Each structure stands twice: as C-alpha cells, then as structure tokens.
PDB file of C-alpha atoms in Angstrom:
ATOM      1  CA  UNK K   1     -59.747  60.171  32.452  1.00  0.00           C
ATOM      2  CA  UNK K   2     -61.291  59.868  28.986  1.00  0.00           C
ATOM      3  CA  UNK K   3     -60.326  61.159  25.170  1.00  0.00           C
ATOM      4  CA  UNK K   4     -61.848  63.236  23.106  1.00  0.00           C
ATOM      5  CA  UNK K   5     -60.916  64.164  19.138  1.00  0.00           C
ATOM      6  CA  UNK K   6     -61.422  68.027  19.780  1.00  0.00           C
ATOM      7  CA  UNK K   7     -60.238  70.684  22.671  1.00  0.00           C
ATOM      8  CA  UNK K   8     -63.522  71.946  22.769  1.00  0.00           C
ATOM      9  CA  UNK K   9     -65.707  68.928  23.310  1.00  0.00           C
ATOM     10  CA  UNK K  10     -62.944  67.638  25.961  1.00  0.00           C
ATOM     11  CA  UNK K  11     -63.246  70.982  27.594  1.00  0.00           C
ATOM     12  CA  UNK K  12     -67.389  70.762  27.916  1.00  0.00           C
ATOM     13  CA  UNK K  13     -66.596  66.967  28.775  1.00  0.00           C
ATOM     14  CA  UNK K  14     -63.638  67.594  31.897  1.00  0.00           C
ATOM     15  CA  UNK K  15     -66.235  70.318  33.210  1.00  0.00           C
ATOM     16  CA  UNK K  16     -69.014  68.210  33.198  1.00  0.00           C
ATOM     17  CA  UNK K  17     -67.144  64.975  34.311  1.00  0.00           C
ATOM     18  CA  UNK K  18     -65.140  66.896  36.741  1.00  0.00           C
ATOM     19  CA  UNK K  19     -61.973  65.607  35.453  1.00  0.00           C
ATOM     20  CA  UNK K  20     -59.465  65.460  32.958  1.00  0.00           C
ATOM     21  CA  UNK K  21     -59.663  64.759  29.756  1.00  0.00           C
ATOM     22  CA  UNK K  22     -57.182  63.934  26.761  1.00  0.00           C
ATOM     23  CA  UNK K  23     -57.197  66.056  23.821  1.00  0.00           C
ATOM     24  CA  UNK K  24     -56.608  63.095  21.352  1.00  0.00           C
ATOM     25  CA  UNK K  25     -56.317  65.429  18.136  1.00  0.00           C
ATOM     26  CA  UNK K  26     -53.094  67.105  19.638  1.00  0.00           C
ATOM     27  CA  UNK K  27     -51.195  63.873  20.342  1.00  0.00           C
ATOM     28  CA  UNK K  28     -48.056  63.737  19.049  1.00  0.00           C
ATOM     29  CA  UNK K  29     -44.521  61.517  19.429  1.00  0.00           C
ATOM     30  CA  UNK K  30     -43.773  64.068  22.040  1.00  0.00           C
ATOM     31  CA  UNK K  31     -46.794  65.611  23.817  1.00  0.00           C
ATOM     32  CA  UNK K  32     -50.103  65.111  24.579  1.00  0.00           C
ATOM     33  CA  UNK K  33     -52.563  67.259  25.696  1.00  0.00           C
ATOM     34  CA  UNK K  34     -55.844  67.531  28.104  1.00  0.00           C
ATOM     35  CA  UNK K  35     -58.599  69.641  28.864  1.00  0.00           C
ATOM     36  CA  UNK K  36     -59.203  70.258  32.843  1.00  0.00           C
ATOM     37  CA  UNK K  37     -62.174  70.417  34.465  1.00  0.00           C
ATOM     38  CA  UNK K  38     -61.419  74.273  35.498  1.00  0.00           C
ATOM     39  CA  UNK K  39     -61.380  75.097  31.507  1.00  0.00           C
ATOM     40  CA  UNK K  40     -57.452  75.121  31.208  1.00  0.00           C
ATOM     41  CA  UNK K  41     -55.771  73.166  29.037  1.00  0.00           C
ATOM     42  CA  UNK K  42     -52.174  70.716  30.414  1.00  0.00           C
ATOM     43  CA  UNK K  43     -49.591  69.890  27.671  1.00  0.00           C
ATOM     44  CA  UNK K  44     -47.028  67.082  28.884  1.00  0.00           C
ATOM     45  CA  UNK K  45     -44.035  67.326  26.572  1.00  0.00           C
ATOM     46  CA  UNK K  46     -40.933  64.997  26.311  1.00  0.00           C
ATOM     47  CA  UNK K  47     -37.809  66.094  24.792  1.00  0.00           C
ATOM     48  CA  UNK K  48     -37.844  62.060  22.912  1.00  0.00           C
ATOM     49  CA  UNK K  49     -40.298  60.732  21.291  1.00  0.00           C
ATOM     50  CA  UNK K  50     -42.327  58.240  23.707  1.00  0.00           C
ATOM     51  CA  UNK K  51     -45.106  57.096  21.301  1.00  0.00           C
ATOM     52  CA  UNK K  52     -45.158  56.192  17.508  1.00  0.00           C
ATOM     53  CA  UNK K  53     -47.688  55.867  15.238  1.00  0.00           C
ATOM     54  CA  UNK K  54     -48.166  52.728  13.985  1.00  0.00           C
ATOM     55  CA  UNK K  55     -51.536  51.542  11.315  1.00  0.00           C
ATOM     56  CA  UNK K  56     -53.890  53.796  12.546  1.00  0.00           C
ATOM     57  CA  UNK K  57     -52.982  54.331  16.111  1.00  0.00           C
ATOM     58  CA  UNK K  58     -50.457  55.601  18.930  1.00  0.00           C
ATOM     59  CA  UNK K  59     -48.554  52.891  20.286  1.00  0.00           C
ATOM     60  CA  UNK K  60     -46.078  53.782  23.278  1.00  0.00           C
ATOM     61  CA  UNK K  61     -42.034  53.029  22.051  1.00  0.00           C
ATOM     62  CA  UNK K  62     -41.016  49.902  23.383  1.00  0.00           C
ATOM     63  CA  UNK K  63     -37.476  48.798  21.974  1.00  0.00           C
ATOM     64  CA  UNK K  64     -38.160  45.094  23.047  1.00  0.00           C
ATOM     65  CA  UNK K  65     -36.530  43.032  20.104  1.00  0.00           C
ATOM     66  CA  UNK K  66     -38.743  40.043  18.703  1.00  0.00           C
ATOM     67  CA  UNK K  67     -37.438  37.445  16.305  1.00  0.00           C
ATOM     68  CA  UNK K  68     -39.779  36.754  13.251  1.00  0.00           C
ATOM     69  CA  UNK K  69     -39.512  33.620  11.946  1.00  0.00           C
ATOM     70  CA  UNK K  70     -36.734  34.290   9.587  1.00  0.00           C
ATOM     71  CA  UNK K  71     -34.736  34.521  11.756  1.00  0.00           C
ATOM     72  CA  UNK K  72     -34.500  38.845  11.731  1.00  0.00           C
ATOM     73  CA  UNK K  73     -34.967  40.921  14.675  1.00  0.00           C
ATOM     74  CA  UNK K  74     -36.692  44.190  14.844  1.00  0.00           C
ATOM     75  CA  UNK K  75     -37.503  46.510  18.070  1.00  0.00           C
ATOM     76  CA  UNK K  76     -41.603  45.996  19.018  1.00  0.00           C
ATOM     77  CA  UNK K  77     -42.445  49.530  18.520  1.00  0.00           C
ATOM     78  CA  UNK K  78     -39.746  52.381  17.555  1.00  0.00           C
ATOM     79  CA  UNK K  79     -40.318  55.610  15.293  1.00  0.00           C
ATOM     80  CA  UNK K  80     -37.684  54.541  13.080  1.00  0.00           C
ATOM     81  CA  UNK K  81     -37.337  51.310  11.066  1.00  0.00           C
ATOM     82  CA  UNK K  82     -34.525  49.095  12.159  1.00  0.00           C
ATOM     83  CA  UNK K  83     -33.644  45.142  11.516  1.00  0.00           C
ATOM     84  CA  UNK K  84     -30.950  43.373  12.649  1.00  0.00           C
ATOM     85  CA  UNK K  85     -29.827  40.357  11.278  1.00  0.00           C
ATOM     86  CA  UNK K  86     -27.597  37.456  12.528  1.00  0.00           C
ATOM     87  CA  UNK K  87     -24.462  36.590  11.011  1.00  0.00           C
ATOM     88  CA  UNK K  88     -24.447  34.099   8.396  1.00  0.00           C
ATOM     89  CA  UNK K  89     -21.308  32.331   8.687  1.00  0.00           C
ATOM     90  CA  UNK K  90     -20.279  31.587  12.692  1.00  0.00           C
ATOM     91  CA  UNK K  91     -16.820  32.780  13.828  1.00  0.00           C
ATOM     92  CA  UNK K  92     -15.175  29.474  14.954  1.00  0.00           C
ATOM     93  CA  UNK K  93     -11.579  31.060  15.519  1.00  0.00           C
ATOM     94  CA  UNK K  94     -11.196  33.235  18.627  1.00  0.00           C
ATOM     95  CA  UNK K  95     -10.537  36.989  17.702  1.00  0.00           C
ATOM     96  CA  UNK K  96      -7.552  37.828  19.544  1.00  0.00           C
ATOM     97  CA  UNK K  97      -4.869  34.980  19.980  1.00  0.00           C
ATOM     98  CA  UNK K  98      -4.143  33.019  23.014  1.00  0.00           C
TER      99      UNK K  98
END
C-alpha cells in the first residue's frame, strides 16, 4: 500500500498498482483515506483522535510517559500538551493514622 498527496493521482496509482492507496492530503487526527484499485474511495474514521501532528508529520498517539532530564514527564505523542511534575517536598508522615 503506498501514499499519495492527491485523490486523483492515488486513484490512477491503486488502478495501475492494483491496490490500495492512501490519500495522504485527507489525513486527519481521526480518518484517513484511500483510493482503491476499483476507483472508489475507503474513509476509516475513529470517534478519538489516533494520530497527532507533530513538526511536520503524523505521528500515531502513544501516551507512553518519558522523563526528560529535569526531572518532568510528558506523554510521547498526545494531541494535547501535558507535563507532570514530581513533588518537591516528599511526604514522610503516613496520610491516614495508624
């Protein structure tokens, strides 16, 4: 399966490839589209968002956290900004009494 930018050049590209083809152009956080070899097109939707864009590119969401060395962690790849930090001063009392 390949990618191309526009529906019409994946269209001549899944007929003469006999396959399918991804419409890049019409990529989204929630669908994607391709050109079959039998002229239709097939969107794939998802009611969340399952890619982000990130510099100049889709990336898929992956909500691994990482640590930079600051000690702040952040998810790998989300379509919202988030950072979590630690707590600066360390509970050394239990919560609840014993």
């Amino acid at each position: 399966m390949g990618e191309m930018a526009s529906a019409e050049a994946a269209l001549g590209t899944a007929e003469a490839c006999d396959s399918q083809v991804e419409v890049s152009s019409m990529r989204s956080a929630t669908s994607i589209a391709y050109a079959n070899p039998d002229q239709t097109m097939t969107a794939v939707l998802s009611p969340v968002p399952v890619r982000t864009f990130e510099g100049s590119q889709w990336v898929d969401i992956d909500t691994t956290l990482k640590r930079a060395d600051c000690g702040l962690v952040s998810p790998v790849a989300t379509t919202q900004d988030l950072t979590l930090s630690h707590p600066v001063v360390p509970i050394r009392k239990p919560l609840l009494p014993k």
